[in-house]
Amino acid sequence: YEDAEIVIRGMLKSVPDSSEINHLAGITYYGLEKNGLAVSHFRMVEPNTRFYDDAVVHVAFLLHEDGKTDEAIEFLQTAVENNPENAEFNYYLGTMYEENETYDLALKYLQNAVDADQENEKYHFRLGVVHDKAGDKEASSASMRKVIEIDPEHANALNYLGYTYADLGRNLDEAERLIKEALKHKPDDGYITDSLGWVYYKRGQYKVALTYLKKAVSIVPDDPIMLEHLGDTYFKLNDPKNALKYYKMALTKKEKDTQELEEKIKRLINSTN
């Protein structure tokens, strides 16, 4: 990157308005972690060039990375207004609103991305995730089924749909099939392993569930949901000591929506005193 910077600075002296060279300069300064300079060069890329879409996404990403999320949203909003059918602009604007937990707007722009490119599994997957965060499990599941239709080996969608079924306590045979298929493609994934354990938990097969949930926590030791799942399983196996241990561990990792977990801990403490 240091060598590239020297060459590019020389080139820009001759053609300072070149979109191609400004795009290259942006990539170089991004590699050098000089985000301010990267953004200034990416902004020089003209809309009528093949480098423009990538430059817009880079500007938004870098602004967001520097904590300027509102500015990133405003920048992408303008880009979408000027290019309403650009799937990538709509997609990244949707993800920005998702991070702000403004799910209605996130869904709007992610749906725009899907409408612009019906066969892009990335757009369907993100739309499904946001439907889930907004509390619409049915719409989320429909999006995940579409991802799997496009890419039958999409491990994350297979797992997401399987876990959703398991968490709702329905279609457990299908949930098991989906999650085992996901594990074929990501055999050492802690989240997918946890999902399979949760299917067995929902079936009441607590000893089998324990095997998978312990393995999942050994792979991903800091996830509060996994730790809580393990606590739930120990509780069902009449092992209050270990249940309390993992509930308390989960509570130290969980940043919000802790009330239900706190109630579990209180009930356990009261029952053992």
PDB file of C-alpha atoms in Angstrom:
ATOM      1  CA  TYR A   1       0.000   0.000   0.000  1.00  0.00           C
ATOM      2  CA  GLU A   2       2.842   2.406   0.773  1.00  0.00           C
ATOM      3  CA  ASP A   3       4.321   1.879  -2.696  1.00  0.00           C
ATOM      4  CA  ALA A   4       0.897   2.215  -4.307  1.00  0.00           C
ATOM      5  CA  GLU A   5       0.293   5.513  -2.489  1.00  0.00           C
ATOM      6  CA  ILE A   6       3.477   7.031  -3.981  1.00  0.00           C
ATOM      7  CA  VAL A   7       2.499   5.985  -7.518  1.00  0.00           C
ATOM      8  CA  ILE A   8      -1.129   7.108  -7.156  1.00  0.00           C
ATOM      9  CA  ARG A   9      -0.216  10.526  -5.769  1.00  0.00           C
ATOM     10  CA  GLY A  10       1.948  11.077  -8.831  1.00  0.00           C
ATOM     11  CA  MET A  11      -0.865   9.985 -11.151  1.00  0.00           C
ATOM     12  CA  LEU A  12      -3.389  12.265  -9.456  1.00  0.00           C
ATOM     13  CA  LYS A  13      -1.187  15.285 -10.142  1.00  0.00           C
ATOM     14  CA  SER A  14      -1.729  14.658 -13.850  1.00  0.00           C
ATOM     15  CA  VAL A  15      -5.406  13.621 -13.744  1.00  0.00           C
ATOM     16  CA  PRO A  16      -6.874  14.755 -10.398  1.00  0.00           C
ATOM     17  CA  ASP A  17     -10.486  14.185 -11.520  1.00  0.00           C
ATOM     18  CA  SER A  18     -10.036  10.622 -12.769  1.00  0.00           C
ATOM     19  CA  SER A  19     -12.698   8.387 -11.220  1.00  0.00           C
ATOM     20  CA  GLU A  20     -10.591   5.298 -11.789  1.00  0.00           C
ATOM     21  CA  ILE A  21      -7.527   6.693 -10.042  1.00  0.00           C
ATOM     22  CA  ASN A  22      -9.538   8.243  -7.209  1.00  0.00           C
ATOM     23  CA  HIS A  23     -11.200   4.879  -6.682  1.00  0.00           C
ATOM     24  CA  LEU A  24      -7.777   3.239  -6.578  1.00  0.00           C
ATOM     25  CA  ALA A  25      -6.590   5.921  -4.153  1.00  0.00           C
ATOM     26  CA  GLY A  26      -9.578   5.227  -1.915  1.00  0.00           C
ATOM     27  CA  ILE A  27      -8.791   1.519  -1.801  1.00  0.00           C
ATOM     28  CA  THR A  28      -5.131   2.283  -1.075  1.00  0.00           C
ATOM     29  CA  TYR A  29      -5.872   4.676   1.785  1.00  0.00           C
ATOM     30  CA  TYR A  30      -8.413   2.216   3.167  1.00  0.00           C
ATOM     31  CA  GLY A  31      -5.640  -0.388   3.195  1.00  0.00           C
ATOM     32  CA  LEU A  32      -3.409   2.121   4.994  1.00  0.00           C
ATOM     33  CA  GLU A  33      -6.232   2.704   7.539  1.00  0.00           C
ATOM     34  CA  LYS A  34      -6.401   6.383   6.603  1.00  0.00           C
ATOM     35  CA  ASN A  35     -10.171   6.444   6.487  1.00  0.00           C
ATOM     36  CA  GLY A  36     -10.585  10.212   6.070  1.00  0.00           C
ATOM     37  CA  LEU A  37      -8.400  10.283   2.964  1.00  0.00           C
ATOM     38  CA  ALA A  38     -10.085   7.136   1.638  1.00  0.00           C
ATOM     39  CA  VAL A  39     -13.526   8.726   1.946  1.00  0.00           C
ATOM     40  CA  SER A  40     -12.420  11.960   0.255  1.00  0.00           C
ATOM     41  CA  HIS A  41     -11.122  10.042  -2.772  1.00  0.00           C
ATOM     42  CA  PHE A  42     -14.103   7.698  -2.983  1.00  0.00           C
ATOM     43  CA  ARG A  43     -16.349  10.783  -3.022  1.00  0.00           C
ATOM     44  CA  MET A  44     -14.504  11.972  -6.148  1.00  0.00           C
ATOM     45  CA  VAL A  45     -15.746   8.989  -8.164  1.00  0.00           C
ATOM     46  CA  GLU A  46     -18.350  10.073 -10.726  1.00  0.00           C
ATOM     47  CA  PRO A  47     -21.802   8.413 -10.867  1.00  0.00           C
ATOM     48  CA  ASN A  48     -21.531   7.514 -14.563  1.00  0.00           C
ATOM     49  CA  THR A  49     -18.503   5.238 -14.064  1.00  0.00           C
ATOM     50  CA  ARG A  50     -18.194   1.541 -13.289  1.00  0.00           C
ATOM     51  CA  PHE A  51     -16.405   2.375 -10.033  1.00  0.00           C
ATOM     52  CA  TYR A  52     -19.265   4.406  -8.565  1.00  0.00           C
ATOM     53  CA  ASP A  53     -21.273   1.654  -6.857  1.00  0.00           C
ATOM     54  CA  ASP A  54     -18.233   0.303  -5.045  1.00  0.00           C
ATOM     55  CA  ALA A  55     -17.155   3.808  -4.046  1.00  0.00           C
ATOM     56  CA  VAL A  56     -20.579   4.585  -2.535  1.00  0.00           C
ATOM     57  CA  VAL A  57     -20.563   1.384  -0.475  1.00  0.00           C
ATOM     58  CA  HIS A  58     -17.020   2.112   0.727  1.00  0.00           C
ATOM     59  CA  VAL A  59     -17.931   5.647   1.808  1.00  0.00           C
ATOM     60  CA  ALA A  60     -20.937   4.422   3.782  1.00  0.00           C
ATOM     61  CA  PHE A  61     -18.960   1.588   5.362  1.00  0.00           C
ATOM     62  CA  LEU A  62     -16.071   3.857   6.368  1.00  0.00           C
ATOM     63  CA  LEU A  63     -18.356   6.516   7.828  1.00  0.00           C
ATOM     64  CA  HIS A  64     -20.141   3.845   9.831  1.00  0.00           C
ATOM     65  CA  GLU A  65     -16.816   2.348  10.944  1.00  0.00           C
ATOM     66  CA  ASP A  66     -15.764   5.784  12.229  1.00  0.00           C
ATOM     67  CA  GLY A  67     -18.962   6.081  14.270  1.00  0.00           C
ATOM     68  CA  LYS A  68     -20.693   8.443  11.837  1.00  0.00           C
ATOM     69  CA  THR A  69     -23.692   6.213  11.241  1.00  0.00           C
ATOM     70  CA  ASP A  70     -26.163   9.082  10.771  1.00  0.00           C
ATOM     71  CA  GLU A  71     -23.916  10.591   8.116  1.00  0.00           C
ATOM     72  CA  ALA A  72     -23.566   7.180   6.459  1.00  0.00           C
ATOM     73  CA  ILE A  73     -27.364   6.793   6.373  1.00  0.00           C
ATOM     74  CA  GLU A  74     -27.814  10.282   4.931  1.00  0.00           C
ATOM     75  CA  PHE A  75     -25.179   9.572   2.278  1.00  0.00           C
ATOM     76  CA  LEU A  76     -26.808   6.268   1.286  1.00  0.00           C
ATOM     77  CA  GLN A  77     -30.258   7.843   1.361  1.00  0.00           C
ATOM     78  CA  THR A  78     -29.136  10.338  -1.287  1.00  0.00           C
ATOM     79  CA  ALA A  79     -27.563   7.544  -3.335  1.00  0.00           C
ATOM     80  CA  VAL A  80     -30.835   5.562  -3.219  1.00  0.00           C
ATOM     81  CA  GLU A  81     -32.894   8.616  -4.182  1.00  0.00           C
ATOM     82  CA  ASN A  82     -30.664   9.073  -7.219  1.00  0.00           C
ATOM     83  CA  ASN A  83     -30.595   5.336  -8.003  1.00  0.00           C
ATOM     84  CA  PRO A  84     -33.836   3.883  -6.583  1.00  0.00           C
ATOM     85  CA  GLU A  85     -33.426   0.492  -8.272  1.00  0.00           C
ATOM     86  CA  ASN A  86     -29.825  -0.043  -7.200  1.00  0.00           C
ATOM     87  CA  ALA A  87     -30.009  -3.229  -5.136  1.00  0.00           C
ATOM     88  CA  GLU A  88     -26.697  -2.756  -3.308  1.00  0.00           C
ATOM     89  CA  PHE A  89     -27.491   0.799  -2.193  1.00  0.00           C
ATOM     90  CA  ASN A  90     -30.876  -0.312  -0.865  1.00  0.00           C
ATOM     91  CA  TYR A  91     -29.301  -3.328   0.824  1.00  0.00           C
ATOM     92  CA  TYR A  92     -26.634  -1.365   2.679  1.00  0.00           C
ATOM     93  CA  LEU A  93     -29.091   1.358   3.661  1.00  0.00           C
ATOM     94  CA  GLY A  94     -31.335  -1.376   5.051  1.00  0.00           C
ATOM     95  CA  THR A  95     -28.484  -2.829   7.106  1.00  0.00           C
ATOM     96  CA  MET A  96     -27.690   0.612   8.529  1.00  0.00           C
ATOM     97  CA  TYR A  97     -31.292   1.020   9.686  1.00  0.00           C
ATOM     98  CA  GLU A  98     -31.162  -2.520  11.079  1.00  0.00           C
ATOM     99  CA  GLU A  99     -28.196  -1.584  13.271  1.00  0.00           C
ATOM    100  CA  ASN A 100     -30.158   1.452  14.482  1.00  0.00           C
ATOM    101  CA  GLU A 101     -33.049  -0.932  15.271  1.00  0.00           C
ATOM    102  CA  THR A 102     -35.284   1.083  12.932  1.00  0.00           C
ATOM    103  CA  TYR A 103     -36.783  -2.094  11.577  1.00  0.00           C
ATOM    104  CA  ASP A 104     -39.624  -0.600   9.535  1.00  0.00           C
ATOM    105  CA  LEU A 105     -37.170   1.345   7.368  1.00  0.00           C
ATOM    106  CA  ALA A 106     -34.718  -1.560   7.321  1.00  0.00           C
ATOM    107  CA  LEU A 107     -37.470  -3.805   5.950  1.00  0.00           C
ATOM    108  CA  LYS A 108     -38.450  -1.205   3.351  1.00  0.00           C
ATOM    109  CA  TYR A 109     -34.994  -0.914   1.837  1.00  0.00           C
ATOM    110  CA  LEU A 110     -34.132  -4.594   2.113  1.00  0.00           C
ATOM    111  CA  GLN A 111     -37.382  -5.411   0.317  1.00  0.00           C
ATOM    112  CA  ASN A 112     -36.358  -2.911  -2.365  1.00  0.00           C
ATOM    113  CA  ALA A 113     -33.075  -4.813  -2.747  1.00  0.00           C
ATOM    114  CA  VAL A 114     -34.937  -8.116  -3.050  1.00  0.00           C
ATOM    115  CA  ASP A 115     -37.330  -6.653  -5.622  1.00  0.00           C
ATOM    116  CA  ALA A 116     -34.389  -5.374  -7.667  1.00  0.00           C
ATOM    117  CA  ASP A 117     -32.550  -8.713  -7.597  1.00  0.00           C
ATOM    118  CA  GLN A 118     -34.839 -11.645  -6.817  1.00  0.00           C
ATOM    119  CA  GLU A 119     -32.115 -14.291  -7.054  1.00  0.00           C
ATOM    120  CA  ASN A 120     -29.600 -12.787  -4.633  1.00  0.00           C
ATOM    121  CA  GLU A 121     -29.643 -14.963  -1.525  1.00  0.00           C
ATOM    122  CA  LYS A 122     -27.766 -12.324   0.511  1.00  0.00           C
ATOM    123  CA  TYR A 123     -30.697  -9.916   0.230  1.00  0.00           C
ATOM    124  CA  HIS A 124     -33.299 -12.548   1.144  1.00  0.00           C
ATOM    125  CA  PHE A 125     -31.243 -13.708   4.115  1.00  0.00           C
ATOM    126  CA  ARG A 126     -30.850 -10.224   5.576  1.00  0.00           C
ATOM    127  CA  LEU A 127     -34.542  -9.514   5.008  1.00  0.00           C
ATOM    128  CA  GLY A 128     -35.360 -12.697   6.927  1.00  0.00           C
ATOM    129  CA  VAL A 129     -33.114 -11.721   9.820  1.00  0.00           C
ATOM    130  CA  VAL A 130     -34.770  -8.305  10.123  1.00  0.00           C
ATOM    131  CA  HIS A 131     -38.270  -9.814   9.928  1.00  0.00           C
ATOM    132  CA  ASP A 132     -37.203 -11.992  12.853  1.00  0.00           C
ATOM    133  CA  LYS A 133     -35.874  -9.021  14.818  1.00  0.00           C
ATOM    134  CA  ALA A 134     -39.155  -7.212  14.124  1.00  0.00           C
ATOM    135  CA  GLY A 135     -41.059 -10.170  15.591  1.00  0.00           C
ATOM    136  CA  ASP A 136     -42.474 -11.660  12.372  1.00  0.00           C
ATOM    137  CA  LYS A 137     -41.350 -15.293  12.475  1.00  0.00           C
ATOM    138  CA  GLU A 138     -43.561 -16.321   9.552  1.00  0.00           C
ATOM    139  CA  ALA A 139     -42.090 -13.713   7.190  1.00  0.00           C
ATOM    140  CA  SER A 140     -38.604 -14.554   8.439  1.00  0.00           C
ATOM    141  CA  SER A 141     -39.137 -18.251   7.729  1.00  0.00           C
ATOM    142  CA  ALA A 142     -40.472 -17.487   4.254  1.00  0.00           C
ATOM    143  CA  SER A 143     -37.332 -15.491   3.457  1.00  0.00           C
ATOM    144  CA  MET A 144     -35.081 -18.298   4.713  1.00  0.00           C
ATOM    145  CA  ARG A 145     -36.963 -20.843   2.619  1.00  0.00           C
ATOM    146  CA  LYS A 146     -36.341 -18.614  -0.405  1.00  0.00           C
ATOM    147  CA  VAL A 147     -32.607 -18.514   0.393  1.00  0.00           C
ATOM    148  CA  ILE A 148     -32.541 -22.320   0.562  1.00  0.00           C
ATOM    149  CA  GLU A 149     -34.453 -22.520  -2.714  1.00  0.00           C
ATOM    150  CA  ILE A 150     -31.748 -20.382  -4.364  1.00  0.00           C
ATOM    151  CA  ASP A 151     -28.857 -22.111  -2.580  1.00  0.00           C
ATOM    152  CA  PRO A 152     -29.711 -25.501  -1.004  1.00  0.00           C
ATOM    153  CA  GLU A 153     -26.284 -25.551   0.703  1.00  0.00           C
ATOM    154  CA  HIS A 154     -26.653 -22.180   2.446  1.00  0.00           C
ATOM    155  CA  ALA A 155     -25.685 -23.345   5.941  1.00  0.00           C
ATOM    156  CA  ASN A 156     -26.723 -20.160   7.745  1.00  0.00           C
ATOM    157  CA  ALA A 157     -30.216 -20.163   6.231  1.00  0.00           C
ATOM    158  CA  LEU A 158     -30.654 -23.886   6.895  1.00  0.00           C
ATOM    159  CA  ASN A 159     -29.669 -23.311  10.507  1.00  0.00           C
ATOM    160  CA  TYR A 160     -31.753 -20.155  10.890  1.00  0.00           C
ATOM    161  CA  LEU A 161     -34.916 -21.831   9.655  1.00  0.00           C
ATOM    162  CA  GLY A 162     -34.260 -24.980  11.681  1.00  0.00           C
ATOM    163  CA  TYR A 163     -33.603 -23.022  14.865  1.00  0.00           C
ATOM    164  CA  THR A 164     -36.727 -20.908  14.306  1.00  0.00           C
ATOM    165  CA  TYR A 165     -38.838 -24.052  14.071  1.00  0.00           C
ATOM    166  CA  ALA A 166     -37.157 -25.479  17.168  1.00  0.00           C
ATOM    167  CA  ASP A 167     -37.580 -22.315  19.194  1.00  0.00           C
ATOM    168  CA  LEU A 168     -41.282 -22.251  18.288  1.00  0.00           C
ATOM    169  CA  GLY A 169     -41.508 -25.934  19.255  1.00  0.00           C
ATOM    170  CA  ARG A 170     -42.926 -27.056  15.916  1.00  0.00           C
ATOM    171  CA  ASN A 171     -41.813 -28.968  12.799  1.00  0.00           C
ATOM    172  CA  LEU A 172     -39.103 -30.548  14.960  1.00  0.00           C
ATOM    173  CA  ASP A 173     -38.345 -33.364  12.500  1.00  0.00           C
ATOM    174  CA  GLU A 174     -37.879 -30.803   9.732  1.00  0.00           C
ATOM    175  CA  ALA A 175     -35.845 -28.626  12.081  1.00  0.00           C
ATOM    176  CA  GLU A 176     -33.516 -31.559  12.795  1.00  0.00           C
ATOM    177  CA  ARG A 177     -33.139 -32.313   9.084  1.00  0.00           C
ATOM    178  CA  LEU A 178     -32.348 -28.694   8.220  1.00  0.00           C
ATOM    179  CA  ILE A 179     -29.809 -28.284  11.008  1.00  0.00           C
ATOM    180  CA  LYS A 180     -28.053 -31.571  10.250  1.00  0.00           C
ATOM    181  CA  GLU A 181     -27.807 -30.464   6.628  1.00  0.00           C
ATOM    182  CA  ALA A 182     -26.254 -27.198   7.809  1.00  0.00           C
ATOM    183  CA  LEU A 183     -23.740 -29.144   9.903  1.00  0.00           C
ATOM    184  CA  LYS A 184     -22.617 -31.047   6.801  1.00  0.00           C
ATOM    185  CA  HIS A 185     -21.365 -27.745   5.406  1.00  0.00           C
ATOM    186  CA  LYS A 186     -20.134 -26.257   8.708  1.00  0.00           C
ATOM    187  CA  PRO A 187     -19.364 -29.237  10.956  1.00  0.00           C
ATOM    188  CA  ASP A 188     -17.521 -27.275  13.655  1.00  0.00           C
ATOM    189  CA  ASP A 189     -19.920 -24.349  13.907  1.00  0.00           C
ATOM    190  CA  GLY A 190     -20.927 -23.727  17.518  1.00  0.00           C
ATOM    191  CA  TYR A 191     -24.152 -21.925  16.663  1.00  0.00           C
ATOM    192  CA  ILE A 192     -25.401 -24.737  14.441  1.00  0.00           C
ATOM    193  CA  THR A 193     -24.399 -27.309  17.071  1.00  0.00           C
ATOM    194  CA  ASP A 194     -26.396 -25.340  19.640  1.00  0.00           C
ATOM    195  CA  SER A 195     -29.410 -25.362  17.310  1.00  0.00           C
ATOM    196  CA  LEU A 196     -29.326 -29.149  17.066  1.00  0.00           C
ATOM    197  CA  GLY A 197     -29.071 -29.404  20.839  1.00  0.00           C
ATOM    198  CA  TRP A 198     -32.086 -27.127  21.137  1.00  0.00           C
ATOM    199  CA  VAL A 199     -34.132 -29.380  18.870  1.00  0.00           C
ATOM    200  CA  TYR A 200     -33.451 -32.309  21.224  1.00  0.00           C
ATOM    201  CA  TYR A 201     -34.255 -30.108  24.226  1.00  0.00           C
ATOM    202  CA  LYS A 202     -37.627 -29.230  22.701  1.00  0.00           C
ATOM    203  CA  ARG A 203     -38.295 -32.942  22.181  1.00  0.00           C
ATOM    204  CA  GLY A 204     -37.557 -33.621  25.822  1.00  0.00           C
ATOM    205  CA  GLN A 205     -34.398 -35.594  24.987  1.00  0.00           C
ATOM    206  CA  TYR A 206     -32.380 -33.711  27.583  1.00  0.00           C
ATOM    207  CA  LYS A 207     -29.372 -36.029  27.832  1.00  0.00           C
ATOM    208  CA  VAL A 208     -28.868 -35.932  24.066  1.00  0.00           C
ATOM    209  CA  ALA A 209     -29.394 -32.173  24.120  1.00  0.00           C
ATOM    210  CA  LEU A 210     -26.757 -31.814  26.827  1.00  0.00           C
ATOM    211  CA  THR A 211     -24.093 -33.459  24.650  1.00  0.00           C
ATOM    212  CA  TYR A 212     -24.607 -31.022  21.798  1.00  0.00           C
ATOM    213  CA  LEU A 213     -25.081 -27.945  23.968  1.00  0.00           C
ATOM    214  CA  LYS A 214     -21.886 -28.631  25.925  1.00  0.00           C
ATOM    215  CA  LYS A 215     -20.010 -29.014  22.644  1.00  0.00           C
ATOM    216  CA  ALA A 216     -21.514 -25.765  21.353  1.00  0.00           C
ATOM    217  CA  VAL A 217     -20.408 -23.844  24.454  1.00  0.00           C
ATOM    218  CA  SER A 218     -16.923 -25.323  24.187  1.00  0.00           C
ATOM    219  CA  ILE A 219     -16.716 -23.822  20.675  1.00  0.00           C
ATOM    220  CA  VAL A 220     -18.393 -20.482  21.496  1.00  0.00           C
ATOM    221  CA  PRO A 221     -17.953 -19.948  25.253  1.00  0.00           C
ATOM    222  CA  ASP A 222     -19.247 -16.379  25.508  1.00  0.00           C
ATOM    223  CA  ASP A 223     -22.672 -16.522  23.849  1.00  0.00           C
ATOM    224  CA  PRO A 224     -25.406 -15.787  26.429  1.00  0.00           C
ATOM    225  CA  ILE A 225     -28.139 -17.691  24.599  1.00  0.00           C
ATOM    226  CA  MET A 226     -26.020 -20.835  24.376  1.00  0.00           C
ATOM    227  CA  LEU A 227     -25.110 -20.569  28.053  1.00  0.00           C
ATOM    228  CA  GLU A 228     -28.769 -20.137  28.958  1.00  0.00           C
ATOM    229  CA  HIS A 229     -29.706 -23.158  26.832  1.00  0.00           C
ATOM    230  CA  LEU A 230     -27.162 -25.206  28.753  1.00  0.00           C
ATOM    231  CA  GLY A 231     -28.579 -23.920  32.037  1.00  0.00           C
ATOM    232  CA  ASP A 232     -32.104 -24.845  30.928  1.00  0.00           C
ATOM    233  CA  THR A 233     -30.956 -28.363  30.090  1.00  0.00           C
ATOM    234  CA  TYR A 234     -29.204 -28.886  33.420  1.00  0.00           C
ATOM    235  CA  PHE A 235     -32.367 -27.646  35.134  1.00  0.00           C
ATOM    236  CA  LYS A 236     -34.446 -30.246  33.285  1.00  0.00           C
ATOM    237  CA  LEU A 237     -31.913 -32.905  34.297  1.00  0.00           C
ATOM    238  CA  ASN A 238     -32.394 -31.945  37.978  1.00  0.00           C
ATOM    239  CA  ASP A 239     -28.919 -30.485  38.302  1.00  0.00           C
ATOM    240  CA  PRO A 240     -29.640 -27.079  39.902  1.00  0.00           C
ATOM    241  CA  LYS A 241     -25.989 -26.408  40.722  1.00  0.00           C
ATOM    242  CA  ASN A 242     -24.888 -26.492  37.088  1.00  0.00           C
ATOM    243  CA  ALA A 243     -28.089 -24.797  35.935  1.00  0.00           C
ATOM    244  CA  LEU A 244     -27.379 -21.863  38.256  1.00  0.00           C
ATOM    245  CA  LYS A 245     -23.737 -21.776  37.156  1.00  0.00           C
ATOM    246  CA  TYR A 246     -24.614 -21.376  33.491  1.00  0.00           C
ATOM    247  CA  TYR A 247     -27.500 -18.987  34.124  1.00  0.00           C
ATOM    248  CA  LYS A 248     -25.138 -16.703  36.017  1.00  0.00           C
ATOM    249  CA  MET A 249     -22.552 -16.959  33.244  1.00  0.00           C
ATOM    250  CA  ALA A 250     -25.225 -16.089  30.694  1.00  0.00           C
ATOM    251  CA  LEU A 251     -26.307 -13.071  32.713  1.00  0.00           C
ATOM    252  CA  THR A 252     -22.763 -11.644  32.724  1.00  0.00           C
ATOM    253  CA  LYS A 253     -22.730 -11.826  28.906  1.00  0.00           C
ATOM    254  CA  LYS A 254     -26.264 -10.633  28.189  1.00  0.00           C
ATOM    255  CA  GLU A 255     -26.553  -6.895  27.560  1.00  0.00           C
ATOM    256  CA  LYS A 256     -30.341  -6.478  27.340  1.00  0.00           C
ATOM    257  CA  ASP A 257     -33.628  -8.339  27.865  1.00  0.00           C
ATOM    258  CA  THR A 258     -32.286  -9.915  31.049  1.00  0.00           C
ATOM    259  CA  GLN A 259     -35.493 -10.015  33.084  1.00  0.00           C
ATOM    260  CA  GLU A 260     -36.508 -13.596  32.250  1.00  0.00           C
ATOM    261  CA  LEU A 261     -32.993 -14.883  32.946  1.00  0.00           C
ATOM    262  CA  GLU A 262     -32.879 -13.015  36.259  1.00  0.00           C
ATOM    263  CA  GLU A 263     -36.192 -14.622  37.218  1.00  0.00           C
ATOM    264  CA  LYS A 264     -34.798 -18.089  36.480  1.00  0.00           C
ATOM    265  CA  ILE A 265     -31.835 -17.376  38.761  1.00  0.00           C
ATOM    266  CA  LYS A 266     -34.079 -16.072  41.569  1.00  0.00           C
ATOM    267  CA  ARG A 267     -36.372 -19.090  41.372  1.00  0.00           C
ATOM    268  CA  LEU A 268     -33.417 -21.477  41.481  1.00  0.00           C
ATOM    269  CA  ILE A 269     -31.825 -19.730  44.439  1.00  0.00           C
ATOM    270  CA  ASN A 270     -35.122 -19.676  46.328  1.00  0.00           C
ATOM    271  CA  SER A 271     -35.785 -23.353  45.618  1.00  0.00           C
ATOM    272  CA  THR A 272     -32.389 -24.444  46.916  1.00  0.00           C
ATOM    273  CA  ASN A 273     -32.509 -22.371  50.140  1.00  0.00           C
TER     274      ASN A 273
END
